[in-house]
CSV table of C-alpha atoms in Angstrom, one decimal:
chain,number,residue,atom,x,y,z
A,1,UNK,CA,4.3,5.9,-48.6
A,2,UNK,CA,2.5,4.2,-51.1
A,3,UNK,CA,-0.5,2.0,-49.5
A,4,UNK,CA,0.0,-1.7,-51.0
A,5,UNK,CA,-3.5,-2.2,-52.1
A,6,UNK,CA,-2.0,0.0,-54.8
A,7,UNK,CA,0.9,-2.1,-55.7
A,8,UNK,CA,-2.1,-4.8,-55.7
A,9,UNK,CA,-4.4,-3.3,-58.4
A,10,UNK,CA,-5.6,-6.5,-60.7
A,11,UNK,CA,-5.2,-6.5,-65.0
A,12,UNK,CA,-8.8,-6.0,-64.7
A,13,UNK,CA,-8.6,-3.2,-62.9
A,14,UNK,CA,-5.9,-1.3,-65.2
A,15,UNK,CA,-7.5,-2.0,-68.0
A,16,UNK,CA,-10.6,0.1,-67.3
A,17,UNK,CA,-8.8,3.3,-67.3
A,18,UNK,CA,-5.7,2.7,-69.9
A,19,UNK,CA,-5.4,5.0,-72.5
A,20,UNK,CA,-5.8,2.2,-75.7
A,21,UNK,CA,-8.8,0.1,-74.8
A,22,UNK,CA,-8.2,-4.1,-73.0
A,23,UNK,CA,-4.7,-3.1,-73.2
A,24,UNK,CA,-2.9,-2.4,-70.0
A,25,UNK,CA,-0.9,1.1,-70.3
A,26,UNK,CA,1.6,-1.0,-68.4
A,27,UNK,CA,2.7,-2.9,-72.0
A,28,UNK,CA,3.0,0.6,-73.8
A,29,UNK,CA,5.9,1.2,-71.1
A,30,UNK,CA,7.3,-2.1,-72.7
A,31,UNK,CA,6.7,-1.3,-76.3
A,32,UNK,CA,6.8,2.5,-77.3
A,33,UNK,CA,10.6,2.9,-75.9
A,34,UNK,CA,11.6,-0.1,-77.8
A,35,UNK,CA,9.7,1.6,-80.9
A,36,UNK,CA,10.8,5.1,-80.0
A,37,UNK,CA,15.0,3.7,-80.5
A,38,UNK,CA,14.3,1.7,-83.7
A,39,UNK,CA,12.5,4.6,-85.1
A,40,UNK,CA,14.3,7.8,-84.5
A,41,UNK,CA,18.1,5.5,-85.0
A,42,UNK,CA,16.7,4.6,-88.1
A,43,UNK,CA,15.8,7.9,-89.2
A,44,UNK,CA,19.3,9.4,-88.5
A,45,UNK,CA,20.7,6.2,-89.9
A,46,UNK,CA,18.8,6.7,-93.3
A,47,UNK,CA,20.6,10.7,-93.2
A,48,UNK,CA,23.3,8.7,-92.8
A,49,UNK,CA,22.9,6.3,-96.4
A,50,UNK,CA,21.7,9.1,-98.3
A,51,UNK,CA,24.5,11.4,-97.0
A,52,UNK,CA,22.0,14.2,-96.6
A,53,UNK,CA,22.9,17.3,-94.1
A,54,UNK,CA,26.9,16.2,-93.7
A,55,UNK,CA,27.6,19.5,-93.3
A,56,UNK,CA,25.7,18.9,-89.8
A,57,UNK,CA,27.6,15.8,-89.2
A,58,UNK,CA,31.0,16.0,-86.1
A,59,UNK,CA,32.5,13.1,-88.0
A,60,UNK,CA,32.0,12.1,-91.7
A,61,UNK,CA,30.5,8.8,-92.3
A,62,UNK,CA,34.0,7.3,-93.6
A,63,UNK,CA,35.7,8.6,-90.4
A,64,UNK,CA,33.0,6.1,-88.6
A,65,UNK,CA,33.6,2.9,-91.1
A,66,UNK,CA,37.1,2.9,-90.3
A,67,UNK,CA,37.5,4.2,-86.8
A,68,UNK,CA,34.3,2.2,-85.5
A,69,UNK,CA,35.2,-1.4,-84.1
A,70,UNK,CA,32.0,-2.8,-83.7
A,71,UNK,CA,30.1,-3.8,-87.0
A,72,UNK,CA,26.3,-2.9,-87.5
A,73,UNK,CA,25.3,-6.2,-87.4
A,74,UNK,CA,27.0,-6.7,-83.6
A,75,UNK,CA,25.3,-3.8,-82.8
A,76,UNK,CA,22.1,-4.9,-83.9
A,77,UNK,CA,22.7,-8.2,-82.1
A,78,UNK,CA,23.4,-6.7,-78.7
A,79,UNK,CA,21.2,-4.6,-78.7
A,80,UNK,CA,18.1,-6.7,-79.3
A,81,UNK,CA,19.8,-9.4,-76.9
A,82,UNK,CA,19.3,-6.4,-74.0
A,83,UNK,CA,15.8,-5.7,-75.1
A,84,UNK,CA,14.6,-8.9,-74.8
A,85,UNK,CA,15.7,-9.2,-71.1
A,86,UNK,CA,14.8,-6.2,-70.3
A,87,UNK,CA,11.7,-6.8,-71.3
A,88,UNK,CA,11.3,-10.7,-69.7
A,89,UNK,CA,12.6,-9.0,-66.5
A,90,UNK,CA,9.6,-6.5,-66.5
A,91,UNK,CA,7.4,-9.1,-67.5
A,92,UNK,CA,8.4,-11.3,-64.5
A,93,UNK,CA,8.8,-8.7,-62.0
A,94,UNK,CA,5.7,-6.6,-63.1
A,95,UNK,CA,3.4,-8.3,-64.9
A,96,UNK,CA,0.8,-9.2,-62.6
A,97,UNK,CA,1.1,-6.9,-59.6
A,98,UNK,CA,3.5,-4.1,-61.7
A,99,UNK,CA,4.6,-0.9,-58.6
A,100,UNK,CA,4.9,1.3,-61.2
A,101,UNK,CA,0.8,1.3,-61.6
A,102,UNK,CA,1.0,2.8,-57.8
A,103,UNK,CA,0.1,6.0,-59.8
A,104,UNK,CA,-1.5,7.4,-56.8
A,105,UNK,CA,1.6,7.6,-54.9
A,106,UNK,CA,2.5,11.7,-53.9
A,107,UNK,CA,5.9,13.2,-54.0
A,108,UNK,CA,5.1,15.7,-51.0
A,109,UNK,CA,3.4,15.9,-48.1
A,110,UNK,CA,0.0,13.6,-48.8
A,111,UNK,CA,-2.4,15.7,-46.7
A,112,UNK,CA,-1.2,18.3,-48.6
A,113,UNK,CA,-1.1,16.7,-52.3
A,114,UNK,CA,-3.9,17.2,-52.8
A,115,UNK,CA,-4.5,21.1,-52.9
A,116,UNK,CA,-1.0,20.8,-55.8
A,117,UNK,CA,-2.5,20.5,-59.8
A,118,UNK,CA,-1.9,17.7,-61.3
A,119,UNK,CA,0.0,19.0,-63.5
A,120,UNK,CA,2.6,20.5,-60.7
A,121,UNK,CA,2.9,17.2,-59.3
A,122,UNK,CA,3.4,15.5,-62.3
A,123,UNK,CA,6.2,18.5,-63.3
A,124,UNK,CA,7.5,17.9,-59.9
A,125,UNK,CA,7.7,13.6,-60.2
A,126,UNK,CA,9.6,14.5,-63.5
A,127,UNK,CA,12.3,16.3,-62.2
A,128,UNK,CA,12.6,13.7,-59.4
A,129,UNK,CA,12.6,11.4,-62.1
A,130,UNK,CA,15.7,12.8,-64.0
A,131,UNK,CA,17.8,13.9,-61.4
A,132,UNK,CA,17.6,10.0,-59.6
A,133,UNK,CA,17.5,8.7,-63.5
A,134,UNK,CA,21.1,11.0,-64.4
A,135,UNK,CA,22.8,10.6,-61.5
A,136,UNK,CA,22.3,6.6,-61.4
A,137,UNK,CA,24.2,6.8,-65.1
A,138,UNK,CA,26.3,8.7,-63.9
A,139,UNK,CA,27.3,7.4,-60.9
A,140,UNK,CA,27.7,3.7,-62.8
A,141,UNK,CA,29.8,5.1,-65.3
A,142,UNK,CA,32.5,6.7,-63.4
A,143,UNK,CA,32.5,3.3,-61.2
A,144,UNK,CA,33.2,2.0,-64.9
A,145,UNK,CA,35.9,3.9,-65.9
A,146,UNK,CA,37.6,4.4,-62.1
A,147,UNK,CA,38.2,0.3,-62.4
A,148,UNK,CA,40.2,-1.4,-65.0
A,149,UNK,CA,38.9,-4.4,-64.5
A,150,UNK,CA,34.9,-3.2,-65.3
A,151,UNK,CA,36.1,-1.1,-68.3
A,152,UNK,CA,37.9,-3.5,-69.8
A,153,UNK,CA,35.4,-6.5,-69.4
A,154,UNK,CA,31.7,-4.5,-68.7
A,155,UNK,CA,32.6,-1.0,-70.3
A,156,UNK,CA,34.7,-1.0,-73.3
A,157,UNK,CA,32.4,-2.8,-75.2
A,158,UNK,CA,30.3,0.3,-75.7
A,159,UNK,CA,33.9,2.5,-76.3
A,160,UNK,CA,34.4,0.4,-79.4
A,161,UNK,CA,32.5,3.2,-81.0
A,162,UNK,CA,34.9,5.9,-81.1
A,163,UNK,CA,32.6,7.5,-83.9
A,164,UNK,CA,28.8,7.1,-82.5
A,165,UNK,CA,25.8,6.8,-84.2
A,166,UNK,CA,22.2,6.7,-83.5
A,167,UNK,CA,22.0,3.1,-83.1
A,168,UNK,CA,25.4,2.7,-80.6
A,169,UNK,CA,23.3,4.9,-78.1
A,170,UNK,CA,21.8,1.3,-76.5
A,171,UNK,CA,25.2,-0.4,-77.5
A,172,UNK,CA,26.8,-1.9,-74.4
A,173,UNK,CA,27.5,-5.3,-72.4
A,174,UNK,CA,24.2,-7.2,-71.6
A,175,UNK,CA,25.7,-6.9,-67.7
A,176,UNK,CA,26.1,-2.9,-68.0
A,177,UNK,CA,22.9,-2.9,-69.9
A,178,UNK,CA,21.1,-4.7,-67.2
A,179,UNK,CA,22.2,-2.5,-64.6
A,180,UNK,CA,22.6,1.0,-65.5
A,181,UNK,CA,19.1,0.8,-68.1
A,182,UNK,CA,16.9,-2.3,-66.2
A,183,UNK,CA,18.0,-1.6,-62.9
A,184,UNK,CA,18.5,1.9,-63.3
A,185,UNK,CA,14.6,2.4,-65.1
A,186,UNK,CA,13.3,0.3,-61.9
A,187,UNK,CA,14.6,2.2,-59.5
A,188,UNK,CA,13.6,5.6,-60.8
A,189,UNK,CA,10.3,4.9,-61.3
A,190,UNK,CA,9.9,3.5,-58.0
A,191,UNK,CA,11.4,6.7,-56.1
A,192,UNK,CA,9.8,9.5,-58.4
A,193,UNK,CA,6.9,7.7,-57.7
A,194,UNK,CA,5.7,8.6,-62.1
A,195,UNK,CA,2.1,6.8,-63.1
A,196,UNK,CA,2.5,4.5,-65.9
A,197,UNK,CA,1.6,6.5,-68.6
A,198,UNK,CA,4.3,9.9,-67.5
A,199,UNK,CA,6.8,7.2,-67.1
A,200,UNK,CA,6.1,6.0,-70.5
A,201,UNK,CA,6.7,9.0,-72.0
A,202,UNK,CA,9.4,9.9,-69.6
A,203,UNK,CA,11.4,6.5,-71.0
A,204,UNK,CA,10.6,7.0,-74.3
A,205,UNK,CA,11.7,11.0,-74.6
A,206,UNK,CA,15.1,9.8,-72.9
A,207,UNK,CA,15.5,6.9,-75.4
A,208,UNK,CA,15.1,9.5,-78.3
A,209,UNK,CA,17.6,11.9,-76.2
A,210,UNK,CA,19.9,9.4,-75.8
A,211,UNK,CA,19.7,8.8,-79.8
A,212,UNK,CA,20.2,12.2,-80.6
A,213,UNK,CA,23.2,12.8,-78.3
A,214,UNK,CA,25.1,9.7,-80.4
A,215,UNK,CA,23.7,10.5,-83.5
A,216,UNK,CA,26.8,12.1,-84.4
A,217,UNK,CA,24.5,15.6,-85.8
A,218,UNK,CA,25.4,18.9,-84.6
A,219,UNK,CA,21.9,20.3,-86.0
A,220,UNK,CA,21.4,24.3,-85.6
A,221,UNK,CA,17.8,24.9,-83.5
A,222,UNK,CA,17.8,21.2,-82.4
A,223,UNK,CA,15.1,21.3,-79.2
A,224,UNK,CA,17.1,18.8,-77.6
A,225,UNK,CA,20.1,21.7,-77.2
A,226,UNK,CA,17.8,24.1,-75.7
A,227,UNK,CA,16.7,21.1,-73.4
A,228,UNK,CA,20.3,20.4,-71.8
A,229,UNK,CA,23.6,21.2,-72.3
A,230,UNK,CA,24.5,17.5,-72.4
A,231,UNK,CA,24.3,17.7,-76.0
A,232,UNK,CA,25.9,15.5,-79.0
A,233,UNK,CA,29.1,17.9,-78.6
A,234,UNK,CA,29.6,16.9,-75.3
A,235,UNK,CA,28.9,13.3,-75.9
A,236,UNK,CA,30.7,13.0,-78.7
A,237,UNK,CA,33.8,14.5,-76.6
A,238,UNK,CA,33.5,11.5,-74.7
A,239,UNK,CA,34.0,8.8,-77.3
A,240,UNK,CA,37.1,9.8,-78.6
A,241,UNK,CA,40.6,8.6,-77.3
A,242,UNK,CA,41.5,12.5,-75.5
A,243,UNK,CA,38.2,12.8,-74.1
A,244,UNK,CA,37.9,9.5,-72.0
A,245,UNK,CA,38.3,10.6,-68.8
A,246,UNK,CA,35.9,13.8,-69.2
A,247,UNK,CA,31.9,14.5,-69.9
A,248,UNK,CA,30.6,11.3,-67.9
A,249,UNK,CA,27.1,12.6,-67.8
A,250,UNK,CA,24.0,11.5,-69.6
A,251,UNK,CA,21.1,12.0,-70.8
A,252,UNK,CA,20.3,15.6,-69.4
A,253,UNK,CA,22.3,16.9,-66.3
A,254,UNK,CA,25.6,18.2,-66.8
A,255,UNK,CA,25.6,19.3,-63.2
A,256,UNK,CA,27.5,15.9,-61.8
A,257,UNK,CA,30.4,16.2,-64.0
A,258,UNK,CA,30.9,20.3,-63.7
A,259,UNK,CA,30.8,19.3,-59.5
A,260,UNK,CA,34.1,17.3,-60.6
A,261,UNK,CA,35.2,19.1,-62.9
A,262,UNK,CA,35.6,16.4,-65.3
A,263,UNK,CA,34.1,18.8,-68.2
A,264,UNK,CA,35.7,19.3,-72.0
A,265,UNK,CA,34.3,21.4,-74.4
């Protein structure tokens, strides 16, 4: 277990060894995953307006105008709305005395931690990572679409895409938002035990997953395919009206919903 003197580290402190000078790493874990969503949405969104590589695209970009029942602009809206307390909530809970710079922390044994390369243990706090980080999603949204009453009032709000698009993959009710991304985040840093700077990247490469896989682009070679089988496909599957019930994993694992066999192609 983590010693608390590490949980304890002063802004002083973290600031001698973060990666961009009198900045603590600790606000790039704030910053580039906001950054990384506006960036890489609005690069599929501009494919999108220009109508470039359509042949690549599962549904044209009429299908989404007319199917879609969520505007832009409410996307837009509630999806800033969830960044800002997302990032107030880190701010208050982390700020001064943030766990996730207990960097030092070791995922095995720590007399034997040591002997392990960095980056082994770092590989190892990754995995950790994305198993605890899938099967938290996962877990929330079959609770969501098990019970009537949190589909209809937490859930559906992200199901009025029945088309999606890079910028519905953070499109959801601020109270699913809070718990499945805030709470989930928290949590999975805390037990994979990731430095500030891996779980920086960490968050950020699954913001830019999670874009991909609702981008609505079936692209031939795309990196992300060879990465997971929870691909755009199989998200897409998801969103539309005969597919509800199936393919409630994200992110990465598939694993959760093959164990139920809850899984259309």
């Amino acid at each position: 277990l983590p010693q608390p003197s590490e949980f304890l580290k002063s802004s002083a402190d973290m600031e001698k060894t973060s990666l961009i000078p009198g900045v603590r790493d600790f606000y790039l874990l704030l910053v580039l995953p906001i950054a990384a969503y506006w960036i890489s949405a609005s690069l599929f969104h501009l494919l999108d307006c220009r109508r470039w590589f359509q042949a690549c695209k599962i549904h044209s970009y009429e299908a989404g105008k007319q199917r879609n029942k969520a505007t832009l602009r409410q996307v837009f809206r509630q999806v800033l709305a969830q960044q800002a307390i997302q990032v107030m909530f880190a701010l208050v809970s982390y700020a001064e005395h943030p766990a996730l710079d207990a960097g030092s922390r070791n995922v095995l044994n720590p007399s034997a931690a040591p002997a392990l390369h960095k980056g082994v243990e770092l590989t190892l706090r990754f995995i950790i990572a994305i198993v605890i980080a899938d099967f938290w999603q996962y877990a929330w949204h079959r609770v969501f679409h098990s019970s009537r009453f949190l589909y209809k009032y937490v859930h559906s709000v992200h199901h009025r895409l029945y088309v999606p698009y890079s910028f519905g993959a953070l499109y959801s009710s601020l109270a699913e938002a809070f718990v499945v991304d805030t709470i989930g985040t928290t949590v999975t840093f805390y037990l994979s035990g990731l430095p500030v700077l891996p779980a920086t990247w960490f968050a950020t490469l699954s913001i830019i997953k999670s874009v991909n896989d609702h981008s609505g682009y079936r692209f031939p070679y795309n990196p992300f395919d060879y990465l997971s089988a929870n691909t755009t496909d199989f998200h897409d599957v998801h969103h539309q009206s005969w597919g509800l019930k199936y393919n409630y994993s994200q992110i990465y694992l598939t694993i959760w919903v093959s164990l139920s066999h809850k899984v259309l192609s």
